[in-house]
Amino acid sequence: MKFGIVVFPGSNCDHDVYHVAKHVLGHEAAFLWHKDTTFAGVDCVVLPGGFAHGDYLRAGAIARFSPIMKAVEAFAARGGLVFGICNGFQVLAEAGLLPGALVKNAGLKYVCRDVYVRAERQDTPYTSRIKQGTVLRIPIGHGEGCYYAPEEGLQELEEKRQVVFRYCDESGQVTTGSNPNGSLRAIAGICNARGNVLGMMPHPDRCAEEVLGNAQGRRIFDSIVYAWEQARRQRI
Amino acid sequence: MEPSVTRDLALAHGLTAEEYDRAVQALGRTPTYAELGIFSVMWSEHCSYKSSRVHLKKLPTEGRRLIQGPGENAGVVAIGDGIAAVFKMESHNHPSYVEPYQGAATGVGGILRDIFTMGARPIASLNSLRFGSLEHPRTRYLVGGVVSGIAGYGNSIGVPTVGGEIYFHPSYNGNILVNVFSLGIARLEKIHKGTASGPGNPVIYAGSKTGRDGIHGASLLASSEFDAASESKRPTVQVGDPFTEKLLLEACLEVMKSPGVVVGIQDMGAAGLTCSTVEMAARAGTGMEIDLDKVPLREEGMTPYEILLSESQERMLLVATPQTERRVREVFAKWDLDASVVGRVTDTGRVRVFFKGHQVADVPAHALVDDAPRYRRPSARPSWQEALANLDRDVIKDIEDGTKTLQALSTSLNLCSREEVYTEYDHMVRSNTVVRPGSDAAVIRLKGTKVALALTVDCNARYCYLDPAEGARLAVAEAARNLACAGAWPLGTTDCLNFGNPEKPEVMWQFERAIEGIADACRVLDAPIVGGNVSFYNETEGKGIHPTPTIAMVGFLEDVKGALTQWFRKEGDLVFLLGEPAGSLAGSEYLALLHGLEAGRPQPVDLAREKALHDLVRAVRDSGLVVSAHDCSEGGLAFALLECCITAPGAAVGAGINLEGKGRLDEILFGEAPTRVIVSAPPEARARLEQKAHAASVPVHLMGTVGGSRLTVVAGGDRVIDLEIAPARAAWRAALAGHLKS
Amino acid sequence: MKARVYVTLKRGVLDPQGKTVCASLHQLGYREVTDVRVGKFMDITLGGLPRREAEQRLKAMCEKLLANTVIEDYRFEIYEE
Amino acid sequence: MKARVYVTLKRGVLDPQGKTVCASLHQLGYREVTDVRVGKFMDITLGGLPRREAEQRLKAMCEKLLANTVIEDYRFEIYEE
Ligand SMILES: Nc1ncnc2c1ncn2[C@@H]1O[C@H](COP(=O)(O)OP(=O)(O)O)[C@@H](O)[C@H]1O
Ligand SMILES: [Mg+2]
């Protein structure tokens, strides 16, 4: 399959995602320039981590107006896979492709370290190879990753089962101590109602190879590939 | 109206009377105001190295793999397969004291530009920090600001900060140290230099617009002592813009991708446009004509003097060719950056500057750089030095409770975990970090190859204070030892020499001795100097810092899978000490922390033995005999053993240790010495390990076994330490945040 | 013409920055401070538009870019120099 | 009593945020905007002090903590609710 990785000015994990898609998974990968208005032949669009437009004003606020985002929105509306990691999640939230907002970490500082997240459902393309309840160790690296939505919004998310990853401890318990940024309901990643758009703060692209001491993030990418292959088989 | 130039004005610019005469002589006339500005910054201590140059020559700068030694924006070392590592370290001490966040941030910005100017993509950074005591009212504020500044810039631009050091000592109360290191990777044929060759070639200015910020910033701030009068120099601190730098980085690397597009390139750092034009012309033996009306300006009404001396950040100067000029402009336009042709290369050997049709400066490039003043300043051993060496051990009360002492040390400000700091740094972006901060050296893999690089930065300034030559040797030895413990051998060294006022003979003496020590150790340990930085005038109201020659070293691993870490791995593994067990109280952290004493002569390093130890560690790693290796430095043997137990990112594990100790308990447990490494190995490896050690003439002592939930140490038959690992680890991890919270 | 746009976190959205500043002020001995909220403002210089139109366009800038109305409220003032 | 403290970058100091917001507004078609400077403000609630004293103490808070006068200017207003 083919991954399209959006390069905003200030993206800095674009090469990391490219490396995973192309050299770790062995699939195709291409960069999509933010000033382009169209793209073709892409099966999954990734909005990578970084500091698009410096994250000045608010993380993701300016990037959402990049010309490419209209095409990304259209792609998502057609059911295409759109995957926002970290800054990518922030852009998706600002763009309204995902509900809520990401605000400054409760501790006010940037935090880079491993956290544990629990997969809350398996029936999304991003978790198709991950059993519900599985605990994954994945690094985070962000200063504005505290998930916020008004109470009604949170309820709706839960009702529609849109919370895909929650911060937890090593054994899978959601505790205050295991929440690195104060996210409401320990939300680490959510999808849209249809399930084709996912945003998450942790970085599976930073832990997809044994040489880095942790390959658990690869399971998310493997899930994407698996789901895509399933879907293609159905189409045929 | 610009003031007319007089000798007094020159003095106010920081030139001495003799230097001013020399400038007049070089020009053959009285300088214009703009020219005076140019001479004053180019001949400042910061830009000209006038007090240090004669001594820096003594550093070994030759090596088999060295492609580019000192003199360019950064050093270059070949690492095989046509790939080069490009690295350098810089100080940003004074600006960081005045405005910690922006000072540190722009320090990072500056060192990154030094790297990508060479055509290399920065892939990892380090930082070495020194702050005053916690009792000093500014310390906590400065720590918070500096760390956030480094994070703010480095994280945003996407270069991981993979290691560093941070120490606290009252000698830094009024003069903190912020040293930043960065390393980049390039294909050898894409290395670019800061030369303006080819008369007729266009000179292109790219990046941020020029404002009034930082006029006389780095150059003057860093070239004089710090006192109440510095208040007036305050607005010279700049605000960094990491986003623009990220664009500049991408644009520069894109134009340098195809050979021949860029003839020469240099960042505008200290002394801005002046320094880059003059240096580029001087290196090539050419000249330049610059039209200041073409320089993109951020503010109105700027004078030629201001434009020439502005230290606005995130700017580059490039020389292209008439054919490639368009290509350069296209690439910068793609990244939404200003790029404008501001002049031409000439063959006159002079830099001539025009403003509104008038010539405002006409200076000889060569004379400004190569005929800059050079001083062999008087040096003299301080009168107090001898007294420091005396350490009467008999007046120091030995410890009674080894466990309590170890707990006190491990939660002390200088020995507790640095996690609180390095988790604020993105140390994983670019997904190359194989060994994260928290081990002796960080290791980063190079994608698409099997190889990896190890990085470390070290300096024990207390040793340097007690004995500058030995202290410097020890710093180099420790850096190399840290690399060996990661399984790597040294490729090259860069230094940042932080000292007091060079006009004081005692400071000059410290400086000279330190250079001697570095030269010695780098030679024997085969770690040539590829570049570095000198920061003098780290003095406030007459009080200087401990001499702090920070050493950063880059190591090479043929196979990333051979990377070692410092922590114990497996129950049942045996624990060995490679090296002599005896440590010394002289200059130890223990002595300072628990007895408030900084005295004695630090245990000297025998460099040949040190080298043999490093070779041995690498050899036993290569043959798979050891699974961990840890340098035994501050805090002595007992603290190093505790670190082996508690620093693993995963679960901690205890150990049972038996030391055949005689003598003072504090010396056995907390005495310090170089040339010691703790390794752990599976039991079946014992015979071969010992055999290899004997063959290398390195002492080897079986100390105990990994396992359990406690660290127990028996010395001379008595149980002297018995510590439960889990709470010890929690306390060690939480300590720094606690100290900083107040 | 100039405009100053004020952006504040909505009541109900936690303001950790304000809390930290408040705590630091206490530590420095300013016990009289009971609450701190942090906001940001933007000073915008605009080329000659009739005031009505300027108001409309500023409102649109705020809704689109300058504030995220999920978490923030905004307010602006227009004045001539 | 309440006070609002405004902190801005000094004139001449680069304001990367303002610059970026301005460029972004241009891209969105708001060409009439010629300059943007971003600042922050703090709404401080204070327990009963005489106004004169409150002023003095606020000035000290600004100098000590709320602004870094190397690169920032500050200004405040005191008002009763
Ligand atoms: N300022 C810092 N930034 C990043 N990492 C740091 C910093 N200070 C210390 N570290 C990391 O913490 C660990 C312990 O530091 P240190 O005690 O100086 O190590 P060593 O004694 O082995 O040189 C190292 O891995 C080091 O890289
Ligand atoms: Mg060290």
XYZ file of C-alpha atoms in Angstrom, chain B residues 30-436:
407
model
C 41.151 56.967 10.390
C 38.327 54.417 10.215
C 34.774 55.436 9.501
C 32.217 54.739 12.165
C 31.087 51.571 10.425
C 34.690 50.476 10.056
C 35.335 51.054 13.720
C 32.384 48.786 14.426
C 33.857 46.156 12.139
C 37.304 46.262 13.737
C 35.903 46.231 17.233
C 33.839 43.081 16.719
C 36.353 41.254 14.554
C 39.079 41.904 17.087
C 36.954 41.170 20.129
C 38.069 38.238 22.235
C 35.035 36.258 21.146
C 35.701 36.549 17.406
C 39.490 36.804 17.251
C 40.615 34.406 19.994
C 43.364 36.907 20.593
C 44.267 35.621 24.056
C 43.919 31.942 23.282
C 45.149 31.439 19.749
C 48.822 30.933 20.572
C 47.888 28.249 23.069
C 45.232 26.484 21.029
C 47.955 25.611 18.534
C 49.185 23.019 21.016
C 46.091 20.883 20.651
C 46.462 17.749 18.531
C 44.377 18.270 15.436
C 45.518 15.428 13.280
C 43.889 12.114 12.846
C 43.509 9.436 10.285
C 39.841 10.198 9.830
C 39.952 13.921 10.254
C 38.723 15.751 7.171
C 38.405 19.208 8.628
C 39.976 20.380 11.864
C 39.555 23.707 13.638
C 39.066 26.778 11.452
C 35.792 26.090 9.724
C 32.318 26.405 11.173
C 32.581 22.850 12.515
C 34.937 19.885 12.433
C 34.497 16.989 10.035
C 35.415 13.341 10.558
C 35.021 10.534 8.036
C 33.069 7.562 9.322
C 33.220 5.279 6.309
C 31.077 4.666 3.235
C 31.609 8.259 2.194
C 29.767 9.592 5.220
C 31.071 12.316 7.480
C 30.195 13.360 10.998
C 30.247 17.122 11.488
C 30.270 18.465 15.022
C 31.118 21.332 17.309
C 30.397 22.832 20.708
C 29.700 26.467 21.585
C 29.069 28.477 24.698
C 26.203 30.868 25.274
C 26.975 31.751 28.870
C 26.471 35.463 29.192
C 23.232 35.814 27.222
C 21.773 32.898 29.168
C 22.466 34.599 32.456
C 20.686 37.732 31.320
C 17.717 36.021 29.660
C 17.881 32.292 30.370
C 15.190 31.095 27.994
C 16.169 33.103 24.926
C 19.871 32.982 25.716
C 19.906 29.206 25.797
C 17.504 28.904 22.861
C 19.591 31.095 20.582
C 22.676 29.180 21.725
C 21.106 26.039 20.327
C 20.097 27.893 17.173
C 23.663 29.069 16.666
C 25.321 25.698 17.027
C 22.770 24.094 14.708
C 23.558 26.678 12.030
C 27.251 25.928 12.397
C 26.438 22.338 11.519
C 24.052 22.775 8.609
C 26.211 25.518 7.141
C 28.624 22.703 6.395
C 25.981 20.827 4.410
C 25.277 18.376 7.213
C 21.890 17.523 8.652
C 21.984 17.894 12.436
C 20.901 14.636 14.051
C 21.802 14.966 17.725
C 22.681 17.556 20.349
C 24.203 17.599 23.819
C 24.295 20.267 26.467
C 26.611 20.939 29.363
C 25.265 23.220 32.064
C 26.666 24.781 35.230
C 24.596 26.715 37.721
C 25.260 28.364 41.057
C 24.176 27.030 44.408
C 20.522 26.594 45.266
C 20.916 29.259 47.933
C 21.539 31.824 45.218
C 18.239 33.593 44.515
C 18.503 33.325 40.730
C 19.551 29.712 40.432
C 16.148 28.056 40.190
C 14.883 30.658 37.776
C 17.969 30.226 35.610
C 17.735 26.430 35.560
C 14.077 26.538 34.561
C 14.668 29.104 31.849
C 17.781 27.525 30.374
C 16.365 24.022 30.235
C 13.105 25.241 28.705
C 15.041 27.369 26.230
C 17.136 24.449 25.040
C 13.978 22.348 24.842
C 11.974 25.064 23.137
C 14.452 25.452 20.324
C 15.796 21.911 19.920
C 12.447 20.169 20.200
C 10.800 22.479 17.750
C 13.434 22.199 15.090
C 13.454 18.435 15.550
C 16.991 17.650 16.616
C 17.095 15.310 19.596
C 19.039 16.345 22.690
C 20.436 12.973 23.670
C 22.696 13.769 26.569
C 24.559 16.274 28.605
C 25.556 17.189 32.090
C 24.361 19.598 34.731
C 26.214 20.588 37.872
C 25.752 23.128 40.614
C 28.507 25.020 42.380
C 28.674 28.467 44.014
C 31.480 29.558 41.669
C 28.804 29.813 38.965
C 26.464 31.981 41.038
C 27.028 35.022 38.886
C 28.174 33.222 35.759
C 26.292 30.193 34.609
C 27.639 28.039 31.800
C 25.493 26.978 28.887
C 27.516 24.903 26.428
C 25.734 23.297 23.535
C 27.000 20.677 21.147
C 25.513 19.472 17.928
C 26.390 16.786 15.433
C 25.318 16.401 11.843
C 25.758 13.879 9.087
C 26.656 14.541 5.465
C 27.981 12.748 2.448
C 31.619 13.745 2.102
C 31.184 15.288 -1.308
C 28.424 17.519 0.015
C 30.494 19.192 2.689
C 30.452 22.926 2.083
C 32.782 25.555 3.413
C 32.644 29.209 4.222
C 34.697 30.472 1.314
C 33.833 33.255 -1.084
C 35.703 32.211 -4.182
C 35.152 33.243 -7.786
C 35.255 36.983 -8.372
C 31.992 38.045 -9.976
C 29.951 35.494 -8.072
C 26.801 36.768 -6.398
C 26.633 37.013 -2.616
C 23.214 36.054 -1.304
C 21.643 36.882 2.013
C 19.014 34.374 3.162
C 16.740 33.886 6.123
C 15.246 36.252 8.668
C 15.234 39.976 8.204
C 17.798 42.075 10.003
C 16.712 44.015 13.059
C 18.427 46.009 15.735
C 18.707 43.029 18.032
C 21.995 41.888 19.419
C 24.164 44.707 18.199
C 27.440 43.962 19.945
C 25.677 41.009 21.531
C 27.716 37.850 21.558
C 30.934 39.554 20.685
C 31.027 42.203 23.341
C 28.989 40.493 26.022
C 31.353 37.566 25.896
C 34.481 39.665 25.727
C 34.357 41.524 28.968
C 33.565 40.898 32.562
C 30.094 41.013 33.834
C 29.109 43.764 36.237
C 26.394 46.242 37.051
C 27.252 48.169 33.893
C 26.169 45.154 31.841
C 22.626 46.258 32.548
C 22.982 48.755 29.758
C 24.054 45.957 27.420
C 20.824 44.163 28.118
C 18.749 44.589 24.999
C 21.471 42.779 23.117
C 19.740 39.488 23.836
C 17.820 38.119 20.883
C 14.633 36.166 20.601
C 15.035 32.890 18.757
C 12.682 31.710 16.061
C 13.119 27.945 15.745
C 10.432 27.743 13.098
C 12.325 30.022 10.755
C 15.502 28.120 11.516
C 13.804 24.876 10.572
C 12.859 26.385 7.213
C 16.370 27.741 6.816
C 17.812 24.324 7.583
C 15.656 22.588 5.006
C 16.260 25.244 2.380
C 20.028 25.256 2.910
C 20.301 21.496 2.728
C 18.151 21.503 -0.390
C 20.350 24.006 -2.227
C 23.483 22.182 -1.165
C 22.154 18.852 -2.376
C 23.275 19.279 -5.945
C 26.982 19.996 -6.207
C 28.160 23.305 -7.595
C 25.069 25.327 -6.782
C 26.579 26.848 -3.683
C 30.200 27.993 -3.812
C 30.455 28.882 -0.150
C 28.141 29.391 2.771
C 28.394 30.668 6.299
C 25.902 31.527 8.968
C 25.669 35.004 10.388
C 26.390 34.447 14.033
C 28.372 36.665 16.331
C 29.130 39.962 14.591
C 26.564 39.120 11.938
C 27.036 40.272 8.390
C 30.453 41.717 9.190
C 31.972 38.525 10.376
C 30.549 36.362 7.621
C 31.577 38.639 4.751
C 35.064 39.277 6.080
C 35.750 35.657 7.016
C 34.438 34.219 3.778
C 36.525 36.620 1.740
C 39.614 36.084 3.885
C 39.408 32.308 3.591
C 39.259 32.520 -0.185
C 41.771 35.349 -0.513
C 39.131 37.372 -2.354
C 37.154 40.485 -1.607
C 33.517 41.481 -1.584
C 31.291 44.393 -2.420
C 28.133 44.594 -0.376
C 25.166 46.885 -0.885
C 23.353 47.372 2.396
C 20.247 48.677 0.617
C 19.618 45.122 -0.548
C 19.658 43.631 2.944
C 16.134 42.672 4.071
C 15.401 44.821 7.117
C 12.857 44.364 9.848
C 13.020 47.877 11.183
C 13.044 51.295 9.658
C 15.880 53.754 9.736
C 18.677 51.342 10.429
C 22.163 52.760 9.970
C 24.994 50.993 8.131
C 26.679 50.441 11.463
C 23.585 48.723 12.820
C 23.023 46.605 9.739
C 26.627 45.450 9.722
C 26.731 44.569 13.386
C 23.231 43.237 14.008
C 23.204 39.730 15.406
C 19.660 38.942 14.357
C 19.243 35.190 14.353
C 18.422 32.675 11.633
C 20.385 34.254 8.783
C 22.847 32.839 6.248
C 25.240 34.228 3.707
C 25.794 32.233 0.530
C 27.996 32.628 -2.498
C 26.473 31.153 -5.651
C 27.420 31.535 -9.297
C 25.699 33.686 -11.912
C 24.179 30.466 -13.285
C 22.975 29.055 -9.984
C 21.736 32.248 -8.394
C 18.220 31.648 -9.661
C 18.097 28.124 -8.331
C 19.125 29.376 -4.891
C 16.384 31.967 -4.899
C 13.792 29.428 -5.999
C 14.582 27.061 -3.175
C 14.417 29.774 -0.549
C 11.151 30.996 -2.030
C 9.772 27.474 -1.770
C 10.479 27.608 1.966
C 8.984 31.116 2.230
C 12.295 32.724 3.124
C 13.842 35.972 2.002
C 16.855 35.547 -0.255
C 18.397 38.546 -1.856
C 21.588 39.226 -3.743
C 23.435 41.743 -1.612
C 26.725 41.899 -3.436
C 29.494 40.288 -5.491
C 32.769 38.586 -4.858
C 35.735 40.657 -6.033
C 39.443 40.044 -6.410
C 40.516 43.109 -4.466
C 41.083 41.469 -1.105
C 38.885 44.143 0.425
C 35.378 44.149 1.749
C 33.701 47.302 0.527
C 30.315 48.260 1.855
C 27.867 50.671 0.246
C 24.788 52.351 1.631
C 22.518 54.697 -0.342
C 25.147 54.963 -3.024
C 27.985 55.900 -0.693
C 30.854 53.776 0.417
C 30.667 53.358 4.195
C 33.454 50.865 4.709
C 36.477 49.600 2.839
C 38.469 47.147 4.884
C 41.163 44.583 4.095
C 39.641 41.138 4.729
C 42.916 39.387 5.269
C 44.228 41.921 7.763
C 41.053 41.756 9.810
C 41.270 38.022 10.214
C 44.887 37.014 10.002
C 46.556 40.129 11.331
C 44.218 40.340 14.288
C 46.028 41.041 17.530
C 47.440 38.039 19.285
C 48.497 38.038 22.881
C 50.666 35.826 24.945
C 49.249 37.151 28.144
C 51.227 36.873 31.334
C 50.465 33.800 33.332
C 51.300 32.848 36.877
C 50.368 30.063 39.185
C 47.900 31.432 41.729
C 49.348 31.920 45.164
C 46.556 29.901 46.700
C 46.985 26.876 44.446
C 49.564 25.107 46.596
C 47.492 25.360 49.750
C 44.571 23.735 47.978
C 46.592 20.638 47.292
C 47.013 19.919 50.968
C 44.430 17.597 52.283
C 44.924 16.386 55.789
C 42.878 13.230 55.855
C 43.247 12.837 59.569
C 41.017 15.779 60.323
C 38.257 14.288 58.216
C 36.018 12.060 60.204
C 35.378 8.721 58.546
C 31.772 7.717 58.035
C 29.904 5.455 60.348
C 26.931 4.486 58.271
C 27.704 3.588 54.673
C 24.040 3.130 53.779
C 23.011 6.566 55.018
C 25.945 8.203 53.292
C 25.109 6.523 50.027
C 21.515 7.664 50.367
C 22.662 11.223 51.003
C 24.966 11.196 48.002
C 22.494 9.620 45.640
C 19.841 12.213 46.367
C 22.264 15.145 46.361
C 21.951 17.909 43.825
C 24.974 16.863 41.792
C 24.490 13.103 41.787
C 20.755 12.542 41.607
C 18.991 11.560 38.390
C 18.880 14.127 35.577
C 15.583 12.763 34.312
C 13.712 15.909 35.341
C 15.871 17.781 32.835
C 16.195 15.404 29.927
C 12.535 14.444 29.741
C 11.901 18.067 28.809
C 14.155 17.531 25.810
C 12.871 15.590 22.860
C 15.590 12.955 22.826
C 13.883 10.599 20.394
C 12.860 12.642 17.364
C 14.421 11.349 14.131
C 13.992 7.853 15.627
C 17.691 7.050 15.860
C 18.199 7.060 19.610
C 19.346 3.587 20.577
C 20.696 4.493 24.016
C 18.761 7.371 25.532
